[in-house]
PDB file of C-alpha atoms in Angstrom:
ATOM      1  CA  MET A   1      19.867 -10.824 -10.928  1.00  0.00           C
ATOM      2  CA  LEU A   2      17.834 -11.382 -13.988  1.00  0.00           C
ATOM      3  CA  GLY A   3      17.662 -15.078 -13.296  1.00  0.00           C
ATOM      4  CA  LEU A   4      16.462 -14.266  -9.751  1.00  0.00           C
ATOM      5  CA  LYS A   5      13.846 -11.955 -10.854  1.00  0.00           C
ATOM      6  CA  GLN A   6      12.523 -14.428 -13.554  1.00  0.00           C
ATOM      7  CA  SER A   7      12.388 -17.179 -10.851  1.00  0.00           C
ATOM      8  CA  LEU A   8      10.386 -14.845  -8.571  1.00  0.00           C
ATOM      9  CA  SER A   9       8.023 -14.212 -11.321  1.00  0.00           C
ATOM     10  CA  LEU A  10       7.358 -17.814 -12.034  1.00  0.00           C
ATOM     11  CA  ASN A  11       5.824 -18.108  -8.534  1.00  0.00           C
ATOM     12  CA  SER A  12       3.561 -15.254  -9.037  1.00  0.00           C
ATOM     13  CA  ASN A  13      -0.162 -15.114  -8.385  1.00  0.00           C
ATOM     14  CA  ARG A  14      -2.378 -16.053 -11.280  1.00  0.00           C
ATOM     15  CA  ALA A  15      -5.529 -14.405 -12.213  1.00  0.00           C
ATOM     16  CA  LEU A  16      -8.337 -15.000  -9.728  1.00  0.00           C
ATOM     17  CA  GLY A  17     -11.869 -15.327 -11.289  1.00  0.00           C
ATOM     18  CA  GLY A  18     -10.491 -13.783 -14.521  1.00  0.00           C
ATOM     19  CA  TRP A  19      -9.966 -10.262 -12.859  1.00  0.00           C
ATOM     20  CA  THR A  20      -6.541  -8.843 -12.053  1.00  0.00           C
ATOM     21  CA  PRO A  21      -5.592  -5.242 -11.302  1.00  0.00           C
ATOM     22  CA  ASP A  22      -4.456  -4.631 -14.784  1.00  0.00           C
ATOM     23  CA  SER A  23      -7.988  -5.353 -15.958  1.00  0.00           C
ATOM     24  CA  GLU A  24      -8.597  -1.716 -14.846  1.00  0.00           C
ATOM     25  CA  GLY A  25      -6.479  -0.329 -17.682  1.00  0.00           C
ATOM     26  CA  THR A  26      -5.148   3.285 -17.078  1.00  0.00           C
ATOM     27  CA  ASP A  27      -7.146   3.511 -13.792  1.00  0.00           C
ATOM     28  CA  LEU A  28      -4.523   1.331 -12.278  1.00  0.00           C
ATOM     29  CA  VAL A  29      -1.918   3.917 -11.113  1.00  0.00           C
ATOM     30  CA  ALA A  30       0.582   1.597  -9.307  1.00  0.00           C
ATOM     31  CA  TRP A  31       0.700  -2.097  -8.376  1.00  0.00           C
ATOM     32  CA  TYR A  32       3.377  -3.517  -6.128  1.00  0.00           C
ATOM     33  CA  LYS A  33       2.539  -7.121  -6.853  1.00  0.00           C
ATOM     34  CA  ASN A  34       3.077 -10.028  -4.476  1.00  0.00           C
ATOM     35  CA  LYS A  35       6.052 -12.017  -5.439  1.00  0.00           C
ATOM     36  CA  GLU A  36       6.828 -10.009  -8.603  1.00  0.00           C
ATOM     37  CA  GLY A  37       9.190  -7.188  -9.494  1.00  0.00           C
ATOM     38  CA  ILE A  38      11.502  -7.984  -6.614  1.00  0.00           C
ATOM     39  CA  SER A  39      15.134  -7.250  -6.729  1.00  0.00           C
ATOM     40  CA  LEU A  40      17.319  -8.540  -3.786  1.00  0.00           C
ATOM     41  CA  ASN A  41      20.432  -7.491  -2.088  1.00  0.00           C
ATOM     42  CA  GLY A  42      21.226 -10.650  -0.401  1.00  0.00           C
ATOM     43  CA  SER A  43      17.907 -11.409   1.403  1.00  0.00           C
ATOM     44  CA  ASN A  44      16.719  -7.836   1.489  1.00  0.00           C
ATOM     45  CA  VAL A  45      14.623  -5.877  -1.004  1.00  0.00           C
ATOM     46  CA  SER A  46      16.429  -3.129  -2.872  1.00  0.00           C
ATOM     47  CA  ARG A  47      13.708  -2.672  -5.521  1.00  0.00           C
ATOM     48  CA  TRP A  48      10.013  -3.461  -5.947  1.00  0.00           C
ATOM     49  CA  ASP A  49       8.969  -2.639  -9.436  1.00  0.00           C
ATOM     50  CA  ASP A  50       5.556  -1.332 -10.361  1.00  0.00           C
ATOM     51  CA  SER A  51       3.562  -3.980 -12.356  1.00  0.00           C
ATOM     52  CA  SER A  52       1.312  -1.319 -13.757  1.00  0.00           C
ATOM     53  CA  SER A  53       2.214   0.511 -16.914  1.00  0.00           C
ATOM     54  CA  SER A  54       3.180   3.616 -14.854  1.00  0.00           C
ATOM     55  CA  ASP A  55       6.656   2.665 -13.810  1.00  0.00           C
ATOM     56  CA  HIS A  56       6.395   4.075 -10.253  1.00  0.00           C
ATOM     57  CA  ASN A  57       9.184   1.641  -9.134  1.00  0.00           C
ATOM     58  CA  MET A  58      10.044   1.647  -5.443  1.00  0.00           C
ATOM     59  CA  THR A  59      13.728   1.361  -4.452  1.00  0.00           C
ATOM     60  CA  GLN A  60      16.025   1.528  -1.475  1.00  0.00           C
ATOM     61  CA  SER A  61      19.772   1.990  -1.971  1.00  0.00           C
ATOM     62  CA  THR A  62      20.701   2.159   1.677  1.00  0.00           C
ATOM     63  CA  GLU A  63      21.315  -1.412   2.763  1.00  0.00           C
ATOM     64  CA  GLU A  64      20.205  -1.023   6.399  1.00  0.00           C
ATOM     65  CA  LYS A  65      16.896   0.523   5.255  1.00  0.00           C
ATOM     66  CA  GLN A  66      16.068  -2.424   2.975  1.00  0.00           C
ATOM     67  CA  PRO A  67      13.137  -4.595   4.144  1.00  0.00           C
ATOM     68  CA  ALA A  68      13.666  -8.344   4.506  1.00  0.00           C
ATOM     69  CA  TYR A  69      11.973 -10.683   2.052  1.00  0.00           C
ATOM     70  CA  ASN A  70      10.316 -14.007   2.343  1.00  0.00           C
ATOM     71  CA  ALA A  71      10.295 -15.726  -1.074  1.00  0.00           C
ATOM     72  CA  SER A  72       7.743 -18.396  -0.145  1.00  0.00           C
ATOM     73  CA  THR A  73       5.036 -15.757   0.914  1.00  0.00           C
ATOM     74  CA  GLY A  74       6.205 -12.736  -0.987  1.00  0.00           C
ATOM     75  CA  ALA A  75       6.128 -10.791   2.301  1.00  0.00           C
ATOM     76  CA  LEU A  76       8.322  -7.716   2.820  1.00  0.00           C
ATOM     77  CA  THR A  77       9.177  -7.248   6.524  1.00  0.00           C
ATOM     78  CA  PHE A  78       9.992  -3.655   7.538  1.00  0.00           C
ATOM     79  CA  ASP A  79      11.810  -2.787  10.861  1.00  0.00           C
ATOM     80  CA  LYS A  80      10.857   0.550  12.148  1.00  0.00           C
ATOM     81  CA  THR A  81      14.103   0.753  14.264  1.00  0.00           C
ATOM     82  CA  ALA A  82      16.072   0.963  11.035  1.00  0.00           C
ATOM     83  CA  ALA A  83      13.468   3.294   9.351  1.00  0.00           C
ATOM     84  CA  GLN A  84      13.189   0.812   6.580  1.00  0.00           C
ATOM     85  CA  SER A  85      11.165   1.963   3.503  1.00  0.00           C
ATOM     86  CA  LEU A  86      10.951   1.998  -0.304  1.00  0.00           C
ATOM     87  CA  GLN A  87      10.665   5.045  -2.343  1.00  0.00           C
ATOM     88  CA  THR A  88      10.021   6.240  -5.963  1.00  0.00           C
ATOM     89  CA  THR A  89      11.390   9.246  -7.790  1.00  0.00           C
ATOM     90  CA  SER A  90       8.115   9.117  -9.955  1.00  0.00           C
ATOM     91  CA  GLN A  91       5.516  10.991  -7.891  1.00  0.00           C
ATOM     92  CA  ILE A  92       2.053   9.574  -7.541  1.00  0.00           C
ATOM     93  CA  SER A  93      -0.603  12.297  -7.371  1.00  0.00           C
ATOM     94  CA  ILE A  94      -4.396  11.742  -7.247  1.00  0.00           C
ATOM     95  CA  SER A  95      -6.742  14.715  -6.876  1.00  0.00           C
ATOM     96  CA  GLY A  96     -10.186  12.942  -7.246  1.00  0.00           C
ATOM     97  CA  ASP A  97     -11.566   9.423  -6.729  1.00  0.00           C
ATOM     98  CA  PHE A  98      -9.250   6.745  -5.602  1.00  0.00           C
ATOM     99  CA  THR A  99      -9.007   3.194  -4.425  1.00  0.00           C
ATOM    100  CA  VAL A 100      -6.040   1.874  -2.368  1.00  0.00           C
ATOM    101  CA  GLY A 101      -5.729  -1.710  -1.345  1.00  0.00           C
ATOM    102  CA  VAL A 102      -3.046  -3.270   0.898  1.00  0.00           C
ATOM    103  CA  ARG A 103      -2.294  -6.741   2.258  1.00  0.00           C
ATOM    104  CA  LEU A 104      -0.445  -6.299   5.501  1.00  0.00           C
ATOM    105  CA  ASP A 105       0.333  -7.488   8.926  1.00  0.00           C
ATOM    106  CA  PRO A 106       1.674  -4.577  11.154  1.00  0.00           C
ATOM    107  CA  SER A 107       3.681  -5.286  14.308  1.00  0.00           C
ATOM    108  CA  ALA A 108       3.171  -1.775  15.757  1.00  0.00           C
ATOM    109  CA  ILE A 109       0.881   1.270  15.796  1.00  0.00           C
ATOM    110  CA  ASN A 110       1.541   4.818  14.814  1.00  0.00           C
ATOM    111  CA  VAL A 111       3.091   3.602  11.575  1.00  0.00           C
ATOM    112  CA  ILE A 112       2.979   4.778   7.938  1.00  0.00           C
ATOM    113  CA  VAL A 113       1.697   2.276   5.316  1.00  0.00           C
ATOM    114  CA  LEU A 114       1.887   4.812   2.347  1.00  0.00           C
ATOM    115  CA  GLY A 115       3.181   8.237   2.379  1.00  0.00           C
ATOM    116  CA  ASP A 116       5.245  10.924   0.686  1.00  0.00           C
ATOM    117  CA  ASN A 117       8.781  11.452   1.889  1.00  0.00           C
ATOM    118  CA  THR A 118       9.298  14.632  -0.083  1.00  0.00           C
ATOM    119  CA  ILE A 119       6.004  16.507   0.618  1.00  0.00           C
ATOM    120  CA  ASN A 120       4.778  17.110   4.142  1.00  0.00           C
ATOM    121  CA  ASN A 121       1.464  15.901   5.500  1.00  0.00           C
ATOM    122  CA  GLU A 122       0.643  13.139   3.079  1.00  0.00           C
ATOM    123  CA  PHE A 123       0.057   9.614   4.475  1.00  0.00           C
ATOM    124  CA  PHE A 124      -2.079   6.722   5.397  1.00  0.00           C
ATOM    125  CA  LYS A 125      -1.272   5.749   8.913  1.00  0.00           C
ATOM    126  CA  ILE A 126      -2.254   2.975  11.322  1.00  0.00           C
ATOM    127  CA  LYS A 127      -2.800   5.322  14.349  1.00  0.00           C
ATOM    128  CA  ASP A 128      -3.843   2.584  16.725  1.00  0.00           C
ATOM    129  CA  SER A 129      -5.570  -0.823  16.537  1.00  0.00           C
ATOM    130  CA  THR A 130      -8.887   0.713  15.652  1.00  0.00           C
ATOM    131  CA  THR A 131      -7.886   3.904  13.835  1.00  0.00           C
ATOM    132  CA  LEU A 132      -6.711   4.646  10.357  1.00  0.00           C
ATOM    133  CA  ARG A 133      -5.562   8.201   9.729  1.00  0.00           C
ATOM    134  CA  PHE A 134      -5.641   9.655   6.234  1.00  0.00           C
ATOM    135  CA  LYS A 135      -3.930  13.047   5.763  1.00  0.00           C
ATOM    136  CA  THR A 136      -3.553  15.131   2.614  1.00  0.00           C
ATOM    137  CA  ASP A 137      -2.779  18.817   1.903  1.00  0.00           C
ATOM    138  CA  GLY A 138      -2.443  19.485   5.623  1.00  0.00           C
ATOM    139  CA  SER A 139      -5.870  18.179   6.520  1.00  0.00           C
ATOM    140  CA  GLN A 140      -6.669  14.809   8.145  1.00  0.00           C
ATOM    141  CA  VAL A 141      -9.481  12.446   9.080  1.00  0.00           C
ATOM    142  CA  ASP A 142      -9.517   9.420  11.376  1.00  0.00           C
ATOM    143  CA  ILE A 143     -11.539   6.416  10.426  1.00  0.00           C
ATOM    144  CA  THR A 144     -12.634   4.292  13.297  1.00  0.00           C
ATOM    145  CA  VAL A 145     -12.774   0.556  12.774  1.00  0.00           C
ATOM    146  CA  ASN A 146     -15.861  -1.186  14.284  1.00  0.00           C
ATOM    147  CA  ASP A 147     -15.163  -4.658  13.018  1.00  0.00           C
ATOM    148  CA  GLY A 148     -11.542  -5.750  13.096  1.00  0.00           C
ATOM    149  CA  ASP A 149      -8.137  -4.986  14.426  1.00  0.00           C
ATOM    150  CA  LEU A 150      -5.743  -2.957  12.291  1.00  0.00           C
ATOM    151  CA  THR A 151      -2.656  -4.584  13.959  1.00  0.00           C
ATOM    152  CA  ALA A 152      -3.686  -8.142  12.689  1.00  0.00           C
ATOM    153  CA  ASP A 153      -3.049  -9.818   9.372  1.00  0.00           C
ATOM    154  CA  ASN A 154      -5.510  -7.966   7.232  1.00  0.00           C
ATOM    155  CA  TYR A 155      -6.314  -6.667   3.753  1.00  0.00           C
ATOM    156  CA  LEU A 156      -7.437  -2.990   3.770  1.00  0.00           C
ATOM    157  CA  VAL A 157      -9.201  -1.132   1.023  1.00  0.00           C
ATOM    158  CA  VAL A 158      -9.595   2.664   1.285  1.00  0.00           C
ATOM    159  CA  THR A 159     -11.761   4.479  -1.257  1.00  0.00           C
ATOM    160  CA  ARG A 160     -12.778   8.124  -1.990  1.00  0.00           C
ATOM    161  CA  ASN A 161     -15.591   9.013  -4.289  1.00  0.00           C
ATOM    162  CA  SER A 162     -16.575  12.063  -6.283  1.00  0.00           C
ATOM    163  CA  SER A 163     -18.196  13.600  -3.130  1.00  0.00           C
ATOM    164  CA  ASN A 164     -14.853  13.123  -1.272  1.00  0.00           C
ATOM    165  CA  LEU A 165     -16.395  10.562   0.982  1.00  0.00           C
ATOM    166  CA  VAL A 166     -13.598   8.375   2.407  1.00  0.00           C
ATOM    167  CA  SER A 167     -14.542   4.757   3.324  1.00  0.00           C
ATOM    168  CA  LEU A 168     -12.525   1.882   4.765  1.00  0.00           C
ATOM    169  CA  TYR A 169     -12.953  -1.875   4.206  1.00  0.00           C
ATOM    170  CA  VAL A 170     -11.301  -4.350   6.678  1.00  0.00           C
ATOM    171  CA  ASN A 171     -11.066  -7.884   5.298  1.00  0.00           C
ATOM    172  CA  GLY A 172     -13.960  -7.066   2.912  1.00  0.00           C
ATOM    173  CA  THR A 173     -16.210  -5.422   5.507  1.00  0.00           C
ATOM    174  CA  LEU A 174     -17.215  -1.869   5.083  1.00  0.00           C
ATOM    175  CA  GLN A 175     -16.596   0.044   8.333  1.00  0.00           C
ATOM    176  CA  THR A 176     -19.527   2.145   9.683  1.00  0.00           C
ATOM    177  CA  ASP A 177     -17.391   5.244  10.133  1.00  0.00           C
ATOM    178  CA  THR A 178     -16.900   7.363   6.872  1.00  0.00           C
ATOM    179  CA  GLU A 179     -15.281  10.767   6.679  1.00  0.00           C
ATOM    180  CA  THR A 180     -15.035  13.560   4.081  1.00  0.00           C
ATOM    181  CA  LEU A 181     -11.631  14.872   2.909  1.00  0.00           C
ATOM    182  CA  ALA A 182     -10.763  16.590  -0.395  1.00  0.00           C
ATOM    183  CA  GLY A 183      -7.225  17.273  -1.592  1.00  0.00           C
ATOM    184  CA  THR A 184      -4.466  15.822  -3.817  1.00  0.00           C
ATOM    185  CA  VAL A 185      -3.177  12.671  -2.461  1.00  0.00           C
ATOM    186  CA  ASP A 186       0.665  12.460  -2.987  1.00  0.00           C
ATOM    187  CA  ILE A 187       2.541   9.119  -2.537  1.00  0.00           C
ATOM    188  CA  ASP A 188       6.232   8.341  -3.175  1.00  0.00           C
ATOM    189  CA  ALA A 189       6.968   5.932  -0.401  1.00  0.00           C
ATOM    190  CA  ILE A 190       6.001   2.582   1.209  1.00  0.00           C
ATOM    191  CA  GLY A 191       6.510   2.664   4.991  1.00  0.00           C
ATOM    192  CA  VAL A 192       7.518   6.211   5.713  1.00  0.00           C
ATOM    193  CA  ARG A 193       6.420   9.931   5.496  1.00  0.00           C
ATOM    194  CA  ASN A 194       8.448  13.118   5.284  1.00  0.00           C
ATOM    195  CA  PRO A 195      10.948  13.472   6.813  1.00  0.00           C
ATOM    196  CA  ASP A 196      11.566   9.735   7.365  1.00  0.00           C
ATOM    197  CA  ALA A 197       8.903   9.839  10.127  1.00  0.00           C
ATOM    198  CA  ASN A 198       6.706   7.031  11.622  1.00  0.00           C
ATOM    199  CA  PRO A 199       8.388   4.204   9.735  1.00  0.00           C
ATOM    200  CA  TYR A 200       6.355   1.038   9.233  1.00  0.00           C
ATOM    201  CA  ASP A 201       6.861  -2.032  11.204  1.00  0.00           C
ATOM    202  CA  GLY A 202       5.750  -5.474  10.040  1.00  0.00           C
ATOM    203  CA  ILE A 203       4.738  -7.171   6.810  1.00  0.00           C
ATOM    204  CA  ILE A 204       3.378  -5.813   3.597  1.00  0.00           C
ATOM    205  CA  LYS A 205       2.573  -8.275   0.769  1.00  0.00           C
ATOM    206  CA  GLU A 206       0.926  -6.219  -1.919  1.00  0.00           C
ATOM    207  CA  VAL A 207      -0.174  -2.533  -2.675  1.00  0.00           C
ATOM    208  CA  GLN A 208      -2.612  -1.506  -5.314  1.00  0.00           C
ATOM    209  CA  ILE A 209      -3.482   2.165  -6.185  1.00  0.00           C
ATOM    210  CA  TYR A 210      -6.221   3.373  -8.562  1.00  0.00           C
ATOM    211  CA  ASP A 211      -7.360   6.805  -9.605  1.00  0.00           C
ATOM    212  CA  SER A 212     -11.144   5.587  -9.631  1.00  0.00           C
ATOM    213  CA  THR A 213     -13.570   3.864  -7.486  1.00  0.00           C
ATOM    214  CA  SER A 214     -16.755   1.857  -7.763  1.00  0.00           C
ATOM    215  CA  LEU A 215     -18.408  -0.968  -5.968  1.00  0.00           C
ATOM    216  CA  ALA A 216     -17.290  -3.454  -8.617  1.00  0.00           C
ATOM    217  CA  LEU A 217     -13.672  -2.375  -8.244  1.00  0.00           C
ATOM    218  CA  THR A 218     -13.746  -2.442  -4.457  1.00  0.00           C
ATOM    219  CA  THR A 219     -15.258  -5.951  -4.606  1.00  0.00           C
ATOM    220  CA  ASN A 220     -12.593  -7.146  -6.995  1.00  0.00           C
ATOM    221  CA  VAL A 221      -9.704  -5.598  -5.019  1.00  0.00           C
ATOM    222  CA  ASN A 222     -11.025  -7.147  -1.854  1.00  0.00           C
ATOM    223  CA  ASP A 223     -11.497 -10.694  -3.415  1.00  0.00           C
ATOM    224  CA  TYR A 224      -7.960 -10.472  -4.887  1.00  0.00           C
ATOM    225  CA  LEU A 225      -6.182  -9.394  -1.719  1.00  0.00           C
ATOM    226  CA  SER A 226      -8.071 -12.019   0.303  1.00  0.00           C
ATOM    227  CA  ASN A 227      -6.347 -14.823  -1.691  1.00  0.00           C
ATOM    228  CA  LEU A 228      -2.757 -13.562  -0.934  1.00  0.00           C
TER     229      LEU A 228
END
């Protein structure tokens, strides 16, 4: 297994323009990096290690719930009919600013991208092709997409600033609709929410989570994800 993980790491993405997520230091909360930190059970992913210094490693011990892996692209393919997901025992909780970036290609709607499978009402969900739902502490907002289709091959960046303004970028384009929602964001799963609800269907290539936001960070995350 060590040899396999080393070989996967050799094909990893190099620094783009000198910036990588770990350039953000401790503001980088979790980084599920394309083509890195992958442990396989046959051709399925049993573990996706956090490439930040936080060790929020995502695992799945149940074989039928392990997503498939494409070594050439670094894509994890989740099958909602099997409720496939990855989960960490190290809780991610962010009460203030955040930036979340994901490279993905969903095959269905009403599916969870990131969520919490131990705490209720915590998730980022593709509600339909033009609506991203963000829910935390029992309250929710729906962000409407005016430029793009959430069921396509996209890179998404969601931000919340110190005024609790939530914004969505689709393929680098800031969407017109913004919403306001405070609360502590809890994440311990990729592809599901409590209790194993609305499982994700489709491809996820990378996830980045920060407990800060700025225009420079948003630009860097968008540029980085665009090259995957």
